[in-house]
Coordinates of N, CA and C in Angstrom, one line a residue:
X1 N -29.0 15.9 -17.4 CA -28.4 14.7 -17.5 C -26.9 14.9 -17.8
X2 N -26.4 15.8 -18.6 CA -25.1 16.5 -18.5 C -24.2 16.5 -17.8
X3 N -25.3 17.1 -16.7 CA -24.2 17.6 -15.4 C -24.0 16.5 -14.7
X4 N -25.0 15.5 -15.0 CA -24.8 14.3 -14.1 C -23.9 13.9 -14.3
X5 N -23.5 13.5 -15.4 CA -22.5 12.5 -16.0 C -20.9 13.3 -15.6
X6 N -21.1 14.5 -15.9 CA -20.3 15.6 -15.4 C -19.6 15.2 -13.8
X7 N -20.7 15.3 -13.4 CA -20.1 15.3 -11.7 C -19.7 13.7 -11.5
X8 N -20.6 13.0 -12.2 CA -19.9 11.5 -11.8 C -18.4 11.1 -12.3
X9 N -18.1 11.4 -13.5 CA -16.9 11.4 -14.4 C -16.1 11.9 -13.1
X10 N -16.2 13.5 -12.6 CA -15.1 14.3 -11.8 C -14.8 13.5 -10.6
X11 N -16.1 12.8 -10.0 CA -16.3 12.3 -8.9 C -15.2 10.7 -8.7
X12 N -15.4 9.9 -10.1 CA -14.7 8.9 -10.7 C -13.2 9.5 -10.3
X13 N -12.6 10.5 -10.9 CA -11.5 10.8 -11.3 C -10.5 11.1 -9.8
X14 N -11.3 12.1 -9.5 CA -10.7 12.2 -7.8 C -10.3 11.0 -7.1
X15 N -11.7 10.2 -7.0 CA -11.4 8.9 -6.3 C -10.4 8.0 -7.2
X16 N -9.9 8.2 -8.3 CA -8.7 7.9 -8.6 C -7.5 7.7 -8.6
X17 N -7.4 9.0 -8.0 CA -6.4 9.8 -7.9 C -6.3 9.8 -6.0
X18 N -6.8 9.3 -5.1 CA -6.5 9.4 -4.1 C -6.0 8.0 -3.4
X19 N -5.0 8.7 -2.9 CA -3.6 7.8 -1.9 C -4.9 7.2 -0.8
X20 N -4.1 6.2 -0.6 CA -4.6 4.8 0.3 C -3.0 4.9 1.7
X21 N -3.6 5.8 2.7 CA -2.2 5.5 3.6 C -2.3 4.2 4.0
X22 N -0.7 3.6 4.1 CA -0.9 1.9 4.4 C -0.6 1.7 6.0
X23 N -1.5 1.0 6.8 CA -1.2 0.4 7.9 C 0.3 -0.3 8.7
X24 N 0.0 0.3 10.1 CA 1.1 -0.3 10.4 C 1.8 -1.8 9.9
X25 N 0.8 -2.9 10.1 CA 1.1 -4.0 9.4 C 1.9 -4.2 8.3
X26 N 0.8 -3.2 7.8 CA 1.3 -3.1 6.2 C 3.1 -2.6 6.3
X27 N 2.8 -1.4 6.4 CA 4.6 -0.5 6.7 C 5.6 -1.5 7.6
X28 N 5.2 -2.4 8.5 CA 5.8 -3.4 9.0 C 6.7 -4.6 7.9
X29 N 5.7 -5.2 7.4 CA 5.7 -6.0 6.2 C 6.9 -5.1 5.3
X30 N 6.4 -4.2 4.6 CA 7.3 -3.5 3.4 C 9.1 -3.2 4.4
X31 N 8.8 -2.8 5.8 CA 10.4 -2.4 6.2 C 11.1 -3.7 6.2
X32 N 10.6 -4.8 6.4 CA 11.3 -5.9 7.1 C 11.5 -6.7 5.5
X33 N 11.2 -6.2 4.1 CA 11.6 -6.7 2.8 C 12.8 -6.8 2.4
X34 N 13.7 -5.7 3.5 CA 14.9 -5.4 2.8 C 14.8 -3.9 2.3
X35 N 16.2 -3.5 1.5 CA 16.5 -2.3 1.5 C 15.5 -1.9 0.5
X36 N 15.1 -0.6 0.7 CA 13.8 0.1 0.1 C 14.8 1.3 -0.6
X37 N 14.6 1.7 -1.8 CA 15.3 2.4 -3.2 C 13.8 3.5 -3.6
X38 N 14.5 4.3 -3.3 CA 13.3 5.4 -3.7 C 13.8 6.5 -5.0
X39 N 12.9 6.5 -5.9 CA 13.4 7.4 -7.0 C 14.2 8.4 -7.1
X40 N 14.1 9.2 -6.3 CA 15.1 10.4 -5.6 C 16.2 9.8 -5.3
X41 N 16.5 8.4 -5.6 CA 18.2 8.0 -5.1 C 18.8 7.7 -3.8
X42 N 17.7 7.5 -2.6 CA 18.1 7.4 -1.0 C 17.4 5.8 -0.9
X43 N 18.3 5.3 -0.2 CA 18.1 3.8 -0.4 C 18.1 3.5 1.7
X44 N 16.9 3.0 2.4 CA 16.2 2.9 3.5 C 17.0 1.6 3.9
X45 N 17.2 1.2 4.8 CA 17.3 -0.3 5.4 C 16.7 -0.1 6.6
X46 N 16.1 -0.9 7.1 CA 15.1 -0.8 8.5 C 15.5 -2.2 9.2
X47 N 16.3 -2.8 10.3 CA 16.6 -4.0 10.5 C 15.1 -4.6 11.9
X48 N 15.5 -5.8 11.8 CA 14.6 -6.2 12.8 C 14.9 -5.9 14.3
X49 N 16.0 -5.3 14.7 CA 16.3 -4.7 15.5 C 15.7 -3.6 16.3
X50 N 15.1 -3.3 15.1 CA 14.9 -1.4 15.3 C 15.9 -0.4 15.0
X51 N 16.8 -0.7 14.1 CA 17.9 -0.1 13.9 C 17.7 0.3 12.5
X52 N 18.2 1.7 11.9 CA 17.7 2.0 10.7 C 18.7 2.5 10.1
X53 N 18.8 2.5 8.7 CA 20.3 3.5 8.3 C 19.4 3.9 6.9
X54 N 19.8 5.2 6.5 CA 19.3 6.0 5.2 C 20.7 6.9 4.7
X55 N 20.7 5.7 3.5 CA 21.6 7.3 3.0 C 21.2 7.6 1.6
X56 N 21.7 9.0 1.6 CA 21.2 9.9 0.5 C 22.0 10.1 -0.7
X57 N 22.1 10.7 -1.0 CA 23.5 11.3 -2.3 C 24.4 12.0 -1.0
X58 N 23.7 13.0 -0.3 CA 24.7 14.1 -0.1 C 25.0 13.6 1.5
X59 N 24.0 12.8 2.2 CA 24.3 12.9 3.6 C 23.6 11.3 3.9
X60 N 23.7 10.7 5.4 CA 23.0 9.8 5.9 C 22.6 9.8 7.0
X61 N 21.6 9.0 7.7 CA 21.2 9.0 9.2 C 21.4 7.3 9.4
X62 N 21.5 7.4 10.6 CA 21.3 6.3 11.6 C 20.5 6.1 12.5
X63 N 20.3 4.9 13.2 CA 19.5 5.3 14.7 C 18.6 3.9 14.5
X64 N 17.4 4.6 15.4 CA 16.4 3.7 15.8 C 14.9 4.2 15.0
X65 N 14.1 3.3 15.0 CA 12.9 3.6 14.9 C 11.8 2.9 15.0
X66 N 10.6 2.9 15.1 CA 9.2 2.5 15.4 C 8.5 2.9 14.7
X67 N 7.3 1.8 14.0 CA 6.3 1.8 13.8 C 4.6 1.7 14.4
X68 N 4.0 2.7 14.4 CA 3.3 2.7 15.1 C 1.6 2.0 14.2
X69 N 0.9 1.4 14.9 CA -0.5 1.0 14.4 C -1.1 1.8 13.2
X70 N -0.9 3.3 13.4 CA -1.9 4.3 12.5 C -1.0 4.2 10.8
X71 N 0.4 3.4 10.9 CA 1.2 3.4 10.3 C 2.1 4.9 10.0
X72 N 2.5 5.5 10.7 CA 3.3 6.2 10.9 C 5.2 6.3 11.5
X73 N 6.0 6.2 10.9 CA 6.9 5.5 11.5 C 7.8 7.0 11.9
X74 N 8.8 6.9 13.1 CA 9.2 7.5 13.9 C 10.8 7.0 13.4
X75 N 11.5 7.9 13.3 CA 13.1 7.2 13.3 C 13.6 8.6 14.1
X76 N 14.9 8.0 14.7 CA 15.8 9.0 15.7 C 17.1 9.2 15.2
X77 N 17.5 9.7 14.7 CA 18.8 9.8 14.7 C 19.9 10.0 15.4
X78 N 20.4 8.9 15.6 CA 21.4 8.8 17.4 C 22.3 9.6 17.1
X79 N 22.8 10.4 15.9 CA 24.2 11.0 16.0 C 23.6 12.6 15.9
X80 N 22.8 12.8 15.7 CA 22.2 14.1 15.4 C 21.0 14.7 16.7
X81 N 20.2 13.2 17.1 CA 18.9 13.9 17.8 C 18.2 13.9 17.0
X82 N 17.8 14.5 15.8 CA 16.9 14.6 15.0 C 15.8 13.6 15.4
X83 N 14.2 13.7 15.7 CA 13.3 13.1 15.1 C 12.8 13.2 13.9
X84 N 12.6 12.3 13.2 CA 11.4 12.5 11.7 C 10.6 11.8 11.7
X85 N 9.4 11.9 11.6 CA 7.8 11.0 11.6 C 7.6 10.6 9.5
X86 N 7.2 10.1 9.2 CA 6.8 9.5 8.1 C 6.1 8.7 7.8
X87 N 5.5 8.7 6.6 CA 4.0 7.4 6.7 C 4.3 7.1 4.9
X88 N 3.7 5.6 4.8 CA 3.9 5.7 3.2 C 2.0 5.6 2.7
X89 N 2.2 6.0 1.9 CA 0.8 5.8 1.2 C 1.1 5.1 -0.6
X90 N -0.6 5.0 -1.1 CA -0.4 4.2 -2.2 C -1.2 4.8 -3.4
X91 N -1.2 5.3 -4.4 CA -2.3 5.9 -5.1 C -2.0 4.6 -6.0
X92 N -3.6 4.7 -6.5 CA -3.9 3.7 -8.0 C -3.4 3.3 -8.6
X93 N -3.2 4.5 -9.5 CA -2.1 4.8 -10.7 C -0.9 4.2 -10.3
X94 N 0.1 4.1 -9.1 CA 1.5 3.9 -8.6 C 1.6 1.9 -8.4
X95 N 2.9 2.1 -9.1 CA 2.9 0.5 -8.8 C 3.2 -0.1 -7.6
X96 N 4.1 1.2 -6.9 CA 4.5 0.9 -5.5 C 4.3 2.3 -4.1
X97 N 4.5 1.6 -3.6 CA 4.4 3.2 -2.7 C 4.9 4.1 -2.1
X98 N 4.9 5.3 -1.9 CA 5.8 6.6 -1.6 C 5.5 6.5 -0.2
X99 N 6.7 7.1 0.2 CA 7.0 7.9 1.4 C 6.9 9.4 1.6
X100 N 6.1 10.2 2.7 CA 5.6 10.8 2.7 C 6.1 11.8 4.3
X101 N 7.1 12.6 4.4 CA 7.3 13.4 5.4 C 6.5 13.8 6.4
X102 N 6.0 13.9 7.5 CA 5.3 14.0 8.1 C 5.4 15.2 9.4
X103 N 7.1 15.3 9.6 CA 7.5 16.3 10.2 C 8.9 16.0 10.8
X104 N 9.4 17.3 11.4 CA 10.8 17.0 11.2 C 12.0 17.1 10.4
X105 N 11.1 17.7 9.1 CA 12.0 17.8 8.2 C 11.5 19.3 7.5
X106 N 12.8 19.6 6.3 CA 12.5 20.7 5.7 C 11.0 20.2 4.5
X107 N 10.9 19.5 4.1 CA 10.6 18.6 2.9 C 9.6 17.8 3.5
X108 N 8.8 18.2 4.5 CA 7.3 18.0 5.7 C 6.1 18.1 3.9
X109 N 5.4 16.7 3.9 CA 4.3 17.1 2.9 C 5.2 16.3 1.9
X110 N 5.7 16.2 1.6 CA 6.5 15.9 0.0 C 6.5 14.2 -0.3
X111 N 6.0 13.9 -1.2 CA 6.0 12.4 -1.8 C 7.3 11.9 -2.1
X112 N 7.8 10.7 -1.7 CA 9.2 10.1 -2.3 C 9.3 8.7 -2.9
X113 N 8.4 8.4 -4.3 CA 8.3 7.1 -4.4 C 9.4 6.2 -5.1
X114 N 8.7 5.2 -4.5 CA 9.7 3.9 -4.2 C 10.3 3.5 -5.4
X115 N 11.4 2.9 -5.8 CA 11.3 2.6 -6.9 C 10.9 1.1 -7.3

């Protein structure tokens, strides 16, 4: 009976702790709110255009981008070429949701929540 309770508790806890990636819809919805502020200090604007601008402390991009159904968003950077893919997800615990590198970048994998 130990172990039961054991495995259920760990079992509880995981499923706690696990991110909900949000839908196109969803990531549609959140870009078209207005400028997005993420704890790290880089503040997102996504226009209804498809036109995007990100700037950082040290640097910024421009360009275009799309959202696609699986919620995965694509941005271009017209002055660089650069593509970067990104998706946001949502864990429990979080009041709001992070952004999450997907490729394209050095920093591929890494959480950036919102503020």
């Amino acid at each position: 009976m130990r172990k039961f309770l054991l495995t259920v508790t760990l079992l509880i806890g995981a499923t706690a702790a696990h991110a909900e990636k949000l839908g196109g819809q969803q990531v549609a919805t959140l870009l078209s709110q207005g400028p997005i502020a993420f704890e790290a200090g880089s503040v997102g604007i996504f226009r209804s255009d498809g036109t995007f601008e990100f700037k950082h402390r040290s640097s910024s991009e421009k360009g275009t981008f799309r959202v696609f159904s699986n919620g995965n968003v694509e941005i271009l950077d017209t002055r660089t070429g650069k593509k970067i893919v990104f998706y946001f997800d949502k864990r429990p615990q979080d009041a709001k949701p992070a952004l999450i590198y997907k490729s394209g970048t050095s920093v591929n994998g890494k959480r950036y929540p919102m503020k």
